[in-house]
Each structure stands twice: as C-alpha cells, then as structure tokens.
Amino acid sequence: MAAPTAPRNGDNVLLSATGLVKSLGGKRVVEGIDMTCRAGEVLGLLGPNGAGKTTTLRMCYGFLRPDAGQIRIAGHDLATEGDAARRALGVCTQDDTFDSEFTVRGNLVQTGRYYRPRQEDLLARIDVLIERFGLGPFANQKPETLSGGFKRRLMIARAVVHNPRVAFLDEPTTGLDPQARVAVWELINGLRAEGLAVVLTTHYMDEAERLSDRLLVLQAGKVRAAGQSREVLGDVVGEHVVLLSAQADGTAQVIEWLRSRGARPAQILADWHVALDAPGLAAFVAAHPDLRYEVRPPTLDDLFLALASEDRR
Amino acid sequence: MNPYLPAFAWQSHAVLGRHLRVHLRNWYTATLPPVCEPLIMLLAFGVGLGRQIGTLTWNGAPMDYMHYLAPGILAYTAFMSSFFQSLFGAYIRMHFQKSWEGQLTTQLRLEHVVWGEALWAATLATAYAAIVCLVLAGFGLADQLALHWAWLPVVMPLIFLAALSFSAIGLYFTAIIPSIDHMSLPFFLVIMPIGFASSTYFPLPDVPWLTATAQLNPLHHLAEGLRGLLLNGQATWHLAASGGLCLLLLAALIPVDMRLLRKRVFGDG
C-alpha cells in the first residue's frame, strides 16, 4: 500500500477516519481504511465495484456504524458526539432522495429544519443556494419535474443547506450529459473554494482527475494507493502504457512475450493496453524494434483496468 | 442507547412536523375518511342494524346498539388509524418515497425517524378520534345519542397512548414484510383478530377462552373503558388495564422495531 501523500493546504483536517472496519452479511467489506480530508480539498475515492467505497462513505456520514475504527468530523467523534458531527457534514447520495411531497424550495426548507436553524437564517441561506445553484426558475416545482442535471444540483444544494464543513458526494454526476456534468463540476469547485472538505466518489476517471486534489484508491476493502493522481498511477499502473493493435500481425506473440515478463496486458476493443515501468519499456523497445505501437502516460482508466486485473488474479 | 429517550428529542418532533405539514396541505381530502367512516358506521350499524337488534345487554343492563357502538368506534378509530399509518404510510415513505434515506443523511438518526413515525401515527389517530367525537356530538344534538360528553376530552391522552402502542405493531410489520404485496398479511394476522376479539362492535360471546384472550387485548380494555366512562360516567379498571397493556406493548416492541428497522434500512444487524 502506498503511503498517503500529505495534502497541500496545512493541517486543517475536517475529516479523519482511522482503522475503519466493517462487515456486512458476514462478509468483511472494509478492512482497516484510513483517510483524511482537509478544508478546501477534494478527496477522490476510487475503486472498482465492490471495493468498499460506498460502505466507507456511509460509515463516514453516520449511515453505518463501523465495527472498529474512529471517524472525526470537524473535530467531533461521530460515535460519541454524533449530533455535532452530523451537524458538520452534508451528504449527496447516489440516488435522489428528495421529499416528493415538497417543491424544490420546500425540499431545502424541510431538510434545513432537520438541523433546527433559526428560521430567518434558513430562508436567507435557501435564497442564496437557489440563486447559486441556478434553481430559481424551478423553485416552486416538484423535484420530479426537473432534468437529471437540476435534480443533482438540488441534491447538492440540499446537502449544504446547513453550511456543513464536510460534504460527501457519492457519484454526483452519474447518468448526466456532459454539459450537466460540467455544471456540477463547477458547483463542486465552488464548495472547495468555500473551504469545505469534499469527499467524492465517481466512476468517471476524467472527473476524478479534474476535481480531486488527492485520490484514495480502494480495492477489496483496503487502501490500494493514495496521493495525487500521478503518484497513484505510478504506484498501481506504472509509468507508461503501450497500446498495440490487436489485429496487427504478430501481436499474439508480443503479448505472450509481455506476459512471460510479468506484464498484464488487457484487451479493450481493438487494442491491447500494457502498463510498463521505464526499464520494462526500454526492454520492450529493444526486443521489438520493428513493431508499430503507441506509448502514452497512464490514465485513471488504466488504473481501473489494472485493479480489475489484480482482482481477477 | 436508551431506545425510548429519542421520543422526546427535537429531531423526532421535526419528523412529526414534516408529516403534519404534508397532511395539512391536503387537509380537505385527508379529513373526509375520519368524518365519513364513523358517520357511515353509526348510520349503517347504529341506526340500520341497531333497529334489527333492538336492545342488547351490557354489564347486566339493557341498552340500544347505537349507544353500545359509539365508544367502540372511538376505540377502533385509534387502533385502525394508527396501525394503518405506521404500516402503509411508513412503508411507503421508507421504501418508495425514500424520505427516510433523505432524513437519515441529516442530523436525524434512525431512532428519530422511527419515533417520528410512531408519534405521527398516534397524533393522526388522536386527531381522527377527536373528529369522531364531533360526529358523535352531532348525533347527540340530533337526540340519537346520550353520552357523558364532558369525558370526551379527558380520554384523549389515553387514546394517544393506545394509538402510540398500536403504531409500534404497525412499525414491526413495516420492518418485516418482504414487499408491499404482503401488506394483507398484517391485516389478516393482527387487525382482524385484535378487532374481532375486542368488544368494539359487538359484545364478546361468553366463551371462556375468548374471554381470557381478550384480557390481553388492549383494544378490548380501551373499548370497555371508554364505554364505562362515556355511558355510565364511571372510570373502570379497564382504563388502567388498557393503559398498562399499551405501555407494556410499547416497552416490548420499540426496541424490537428499532433493531429490525436498522437491519432493513441499513442492511446492518
């Protein structure tokens, strides 16, 4: 496991989780995860399906009780100072969980009431959020009439209606068109600029790369790698990715050669993707001087392929 | 954690407030059933069937069926409204509307959501019972019914307590029924047996095992207690028995409800 990289903006840790362990249905789902997130930082939580992302997140926002470990939100222990900790966090779940009985504005008001604010403060905050999240034209409509992008905006607005210090966003852009995704990215950037600690899970690698200051890669309930995206990719994938056409003559032999040297090629449609470190790439180039191929830096998609390949093994 | 203390927490009352707000927005349609149901019951059974029955004997004294029925309807309303709300209403909010999940990502914990549901079911049932009282008063004004009217407001706290305990039964089934297709089971297994063995709509036949079983039925004691109070102006032991059984039911079921609902909502035993 790679050592977590120190975040860049001081020591203002707003989320601190140590030694999280959780079993569900008799199966160990999370096994000793540590994570921190600081003010003004976006922490990207990545991993293939079943890696333990959602369970970890659910423990952090108090939905599940960890079997072991400690979670502190803005300095409050979630287990012993639950009310204060919950007051300091906001959650945008994967599924829309609007209150379908209320309008867009009504949803914000009702959610705000679950934090017992002063009424005038709450109403003023809601006006600001409606303006900032572009929800003005729909404020008096029911949420089910909104497009997917605006539903997500409302979910995020609802998550921050009480001015939390930490925001958990569980796949906030899944199913959105590119324009709506970019709009949500801007909102997330805005939360970071406000000084919130944002924990984000996503399956979109470009999103994780663009938004996250640091990544935490989970695999089989453990931290597989942590740090900035380049460091994580170096740890898990390697320094370079070689792309070979699957249709080219002799490719099968090259793939066998790579496998014999411990590489793990993965075929995606018409190409083989092979992650190599610098000595591996040098050996590959020397051994196949006439071969046509492409070399590029690894992406987070390669990371997922590498993790999936490790899982299969 | 003490499973009963969250009943007094502001978070539980925030959930109650949410349900109240939703209900009040639809008050004109929501008020129809509690007005119409006792009206129809009193007309169909009290007046219609009552004419066929003539008089019946209760506690050794003859009385007409309308007078026997009126306190029974009050007790049955507390039971049925509370059970229905804590089963159908809570299940729909938990499973289909996902409003529980939305609430649980705020400062509310499951204990607050569950108590909020129970308090709401009891509040609604008590409000419906109050509406039934108004309908009964209407029959009183029409010289169809003579009750000790002054006791009606006094029995409301007991009706609230009874409704709260019945809501704990409803929430138990909310926690365990596999799907909405199984909703008829609790009605078959709980509503009908409790309702029929309760002397709400008719006196229990003199069958020893049935009489013995009814002693454990809080609805039976509630109906008999209300009857003694509203017909004779006498507070009988049934009132205490009803209150005691309801408290026992609450004390026993709330921790079970919490544990089962935790498993259902979080997938976490």
JSON list of N, CA and C in Angstrom, two decimals, chain B residues 48-78:
[
{"chain": "B", "resi": 48, "resn": "GLY", "atom": "N", "xyz": [-79.18, 1.51, 11.34]},
{"chain": "B", "resi": 48, "resn": "GLY", "atom": "CA", "xyz": [-79.75, 0.44, 10.50]},
{"chain": "B", "resi": 48, "resn": "GLY", "atom": "C", "xyz": [-79.80, -0.89, 11.22]},
{"chain": "B", "resi": 49, "resn": "LEU", "atom": "N", "xyz": [-78.62, -1.44, 11.53]},
{"chain": "B", "resi": 49, "resn": "LEU", "atom": "CA", "xyz": [-78.57, -2.74, 12.19]},
{"chain": "B", "resi": 49, "resn": "LEU", "atom": "C", "xyz": [-79.17, -2.66, 13.60]},
{"chain": "B", "resi": 50, "resn": "GLY", "atom": "N", "xyz": [-78.97, -1.50, 14.23]},
{"chain": "B", "resi": 50, "resn": "GLY", "atom": "CA", "xyz": [-79.48, -1.31, 15.59]},
{"chain": "B", "resi": 50, "resn": "GLY", "atom": "C", "xyz": [-80.98, -1.53, 15.67]},
{"chain": "B", "resi": 51, "resn": "ARG", "atom": "N", "xyz": [-81.71, -1.15, 14.62]},
{"chain": "B", "resi": 51, "resn": "ARG", "atom": "CA", "xyz": [-83.17, -1.34, 14.61]},
{"chain": "B", "resi": 51, "resn": "ARG", "atom": "C", "xyz": [-83.52, -2.83, 14.60]},
{"chain": "B", "resi": 52, "resn": "GLN", "atom": "N", "xyz": [-82.72, -3.61, 13.88]},
{"chain": "B", "resi": 52, "resn": "GLN", "atom": "CA", "xyz": [-82.96, -5.05, 13.81]},
{"chain": "B", "resi": 52, "resn": "GLN", "atom": "C", "xyz": [-82.63, -5.71, 15.15]},
{"chain": "B", "resi": 53, "resn": "ILE", "atom": "N", "xyz": [-81.50, -5.20, 15.76]},
{"chain": "B", "resi": 53, "resn": "ILE", "atom": "CA", "xyz": [-81.04, -5.82, 17.01]},
{"chain": "B", "resi": 53, "resn": "ILE", "atom": "C", "xyz": [-81.97, -5.45, 18.17]},
{"chain": "B", "resi": 54, "resn": "GLY", "atom": "N", "xyz": [-82.40, -4.22, 18.16]},
{"chain": "B", "resi": 54, "resn": "GLY", "atom": "CA", "xyz": [-83.20, -3.73, 19.29]},
{"chain": "B", "resi": 54, "resn": "GLY", "atom": "C", "xyz": [-82.29, -3.41, 20.45]},
{"chain": "B", "resi": 55, "resn": "THR", "atom": "N", "xyz": [-82.46, -4.08, 21.56]},
{"chain": "B", "resi": 55, "resn": "THR", "atom": "CA", "xyz": [-81.57, -3.82, 22.70]},
{"chain": "B", "resi": 55, "resn": "THR", "atom": "C", "xyz": [-80.65, -5.02, 22.91]},
{"chain": "B", "resi": 56, "resn": "LEU", "atom": "N", "xyz": [-79.51, -4.73, 23.53]},
{"chain": "B", "resi": 56, "resn": "LEU", "atom": "CA", "xyz": [-78.62, -5.81, 23.93]},
{"chain": "B", "resi": 56, "resn": "LEU", "atom": "C", "xyz": [-78.22, -5.57, 25.39]},
{"chain": "B", "resi": 57, "resn": "THR", "atom": "N", "xyz": [-77.61, -6.57, 25.98]},
{"chain": "B", "resi": 57, "resn": "THR", "atom": "CA", "xyz": [-77.26, -6.46, 27.40]},
{"chain": "B", "resi": 57, "resn": "THR", "atom": "C", "xyz": [-75.77, -6.21, 27.53]},
{"chain": "B", "resi": 58, "resn": "TRP", "atom": "N", "xyz": [-75.45, -5.17, 28.27]},
{"chain": "B", "resi": 58, "resn": "TRP", "atom": "CA", "xyz": [-74.04, -4.88, 28.54]},
{"chain": "B", "resi": 58, "resn": "TRP", "atom": "C", "xyz": [-73.89, -4.64, 30.04]},
{"chain": "B", "resi": 59, "resn": "ASN", "atom": "N", "xyz": [-73.01, -5.41, 30.66]},
{"chain": "B", "resi": 59, "resn": "ASN", "atom": "CA", "xyz": [-72.80, -5.33, 32.12]},
{"chain": "B", "resi": 59, "resn": "ASN", "atom": "C", "xyz": [-74.12, -5.51, 32.88]},
{"chain": "B", "resi": 60, "resn": "GLY", "atom": "N", "xyz": [-74.95, -6.39, 32.34]},
{"chain": "B", "resi": 60, "resn": "GLY", "atom": "CA", "xyz": [-76.21, -6.71, 33.01]},
{"chain": "B", "resi": 60, "resn": "GLY", "atom": "C", "xyz": [-77.31, -5.70, 32.78]},
{"chain": "B", "resi": 61, "resn": "ALA", "atom": "N", "xyz": [-77.01, -4.65, 32.00]},
{"chain": "B", "resi": 61, "resn": "ALA", "atom": "CA", "xyz": [-78.04, -3.63, 31.77]},
{"chain": "B", "resi": 61, "resn": "ALA", "atom": "C", "xyz": [-78.40, -3.60, 30.28]},
{"chain": "B", "resi": 62, "resn": "PRO", "atom": "N", "xyz": [-79.68, -3.41, 29.96]},
{"chain": "B", "resi": 62, "resn": "PRO", "atom": "CA", "xyz": [-80.07, -3.33, 28.55]},
{"chain": "B", "resi": 62, "resn": "PRO", "atom": "C", "xyz": [-79.69, -1.97, 27.95]},
{"chain": "B", "resi": 63, "resn": "MET", "atom": "N", "xyz": [-79.31, -2.00, 26.71]},
{"chain": "B", "resi": 63, "resn": "MET", "atom": "CA", "xyz": [-79.04, -0.73, 26.01]},
{"chain": "B", "resi": 63, "resn": "MET", "atom": "C", "xyz": [-79.25, -0.92, 24.51]},
{"chain": "B", "resi": 64, "resn": "ASP", "atom": "N", "xyz": [-79.48, 0.18, 23.78]},
{"chain": "B", "resi": 64, "resn": "ASP", "atom": "CA", "xyz": [-79.64, 0.03, 22.34]},
{"chain": "B", "resi": 64, "resn": "ASP", "atom": "C", "xyz": [-78.26, -0.02, 21.69]},
{"chain": "B", "resi": 65, "resn": "TYR", "atom": "N", "xyz": [-78.25, -0.60, 20.50]},
{"chain": "B", "resi": 65, "resn": "TYR", "atom": "CA", "xyz": [-76.97, -0.89, 19.84]},
{"chain": "B", "resi": 65, "resn": "TYR", "atom": "C", "xyz": [-76.18, 0.38, 19.53]},
{"chain": "B", "resi": 66, "resn": "MET", "atom": "N", "xyz": [-76.88, 1.46, 19.18]},
{"chain": "B", "resi": 66, "resn": "MET", "atom": "CA", "xyz": [-76.21, 2.73, 18.86]},
{"chain": "B", "resi": 66, "resn": "MET", "atom": "C", "xyz": [-75.32, 3.16, 20.02]},
{"chain": "B", "resi": 67, "resn": "HIS", "atom": "N", "xyz": [-75.83, 3.08, 21.24]},
{"chain": "B", "resi": 67, "resn": "HIS", "atom": "CA", "xyz": [-75.05, 3.51, 22.40]},
{"chain": "B", "resi": 67, "resn": "HIS", "atom": "C", "xyz": [-73.89, 2.57, 22.68]},
{"chain": "B", "resi": 68, "resn": "TYR", "atom": "N", "xyz": [-74.12, 1.28, 22.41]},
{"chain": "B", "resi": 68, "resn": "TYR", "atom": "CA", "xyz": [-73.02, 0.32, 22.60]},
{"chain": "B", "resi": 68, "resn": "TYR", "atom": "C", "xyz": [-71.89, 0.62, 21.59]},
{"chain": "B", "resi": 69, "resn": "LEU", "atom": "N", "xyz": [-72.32, 0.95, 20.39]},
{"chain": "B", "resi": 69, "resn": "LEU", "atom": "CA", "xyz": [-71.38, 1.10, 19.28]},
{"chain": "B", "resi": 69, "resn": "LEU", "atom": "C", "xyz": [-70.51, 2.35, 19.40]},
{"chain": "B", "resi": 70, "resn": "ALA", "atom": "N", "xyz": [-71.06, 3.47, 19.86]},
{"chain": "B", "resi": 70, "resn": "ALA", "atom": "CA", "xyz": [-70.36, 4.77, 19.80]},
{"chain": "B", "resi": 70, "resn": "ALA", "atom": "C", "xyz": [-68.97, 4.74, 20.45]},
{"chain": "B", "resi": 71, "resn": "PRO", "atom": "N", "xyz": [-68.83, 4.27, 21.71]},
{"chain": "B", "resi": 71, "resn": "PRO", "atom": "CA", "xyz": [-67.47, 4.24, 22.29]},
{"chain": "B", "resi": 71, "resn": "PRO", "atom": "C", "xyz": [-66.56, 3.25, 21.56]},
{"chain": "B", "resi": 72, "resn": "GLY", "atom": "N", "xyz": [-67.15, 2.18, 21.04]},
{"chain": "B", "resi": 72, "resn": "GLY", "atom": "CA", "xyz": [-66.37, 1.19, 20.29]},
{"chain": "B", "resi": 72, "resn": "GLY", "atom": "C", "xyz": [-65.75, 1.80, 19.05]},
{"chain": "B", "resi": 73, "resn": "ILE", "atom": "N", "xyz": [-66.52, 2.64, 18.37]},
{"chain": "B", "resi": 73, "resn": "ILE", "atom": "CA", "xyz": [-66.00, 3.29, 17.15]},
{"chain": "B", "resi": 73, "resn": "ILE", "atom": "C", "xyz": [-64.81, 4.18, 17.51]},
{"chain": "B", "resi": 74, "resn": "LEU", "atom": "N", "xyz": [-64.92, 4.85, 18.63]},
{"chain": "B", "resi": 74, "resn": "LEU", "atom": "CA", "xyz": [-63.83, 5.73, 19.08]},
{"chain": "B", "resi": 74, "resn": "LEU", "atom": "C", "xyz": [-62.55, 4.92, 19.31]},
{"chain": "B", "resi": 75, "resn": "ALA", "atom": "N", "xyz": [-62.69, 3.79, 19.99]},
{"chain": "B", "resi": 75, "resn": "ALA", "atom": "CA", "xyz": [-61.52, 2.94, 20.26]},
{"chain": "B", "resi": 75, "resn": "ALA", "atom": "C", "xyz": [-60.97, 2.35, 18.97]},
{"chain": "B", "resi": 76, "resn": "TYR", "atom": "N", "xyz": [-61.88, 1.91, 18.10]},
{"chain": "B", "resi": 76, "resn": "TYR", "atom": "CA", "xyz": [-61.44, 1.28, 16.86]},
{"chain": "B", "resi": 76, "resn": "TYR", "atom": "C", "xyz": [-60.73, 2.29, 15.95]},
{"chain": "B", "resi": 77, "resn": "THR", "atom": "N", "xyz": [-61.18, 3.53, 15.98]},
{"chain": "B", "resi": 77, "resn": "THR", "atom": "CA", "xyz": [-60.53, 4.57, 15.17]},
{"chain": "B", "resi": 77, "resn": "THR", "atom": "C", "xyz": [-59.08, 4.75, 15.61]},
{"chain": "B", "resi": 78, "resn": "ALA", "atom": "N", "xyz": [-58.85, 4.81, 16.93]},
{"chain": "B", "resi": 78, "resn": "ALA", "atom": "CA", "xyz": [-57.48, 4.96, 17.44]},
{"chain": "B", "resi": 78, "resn": "ALA", "atom": "C", "xyz": [-56.62, 3.81, 16.97]}
]
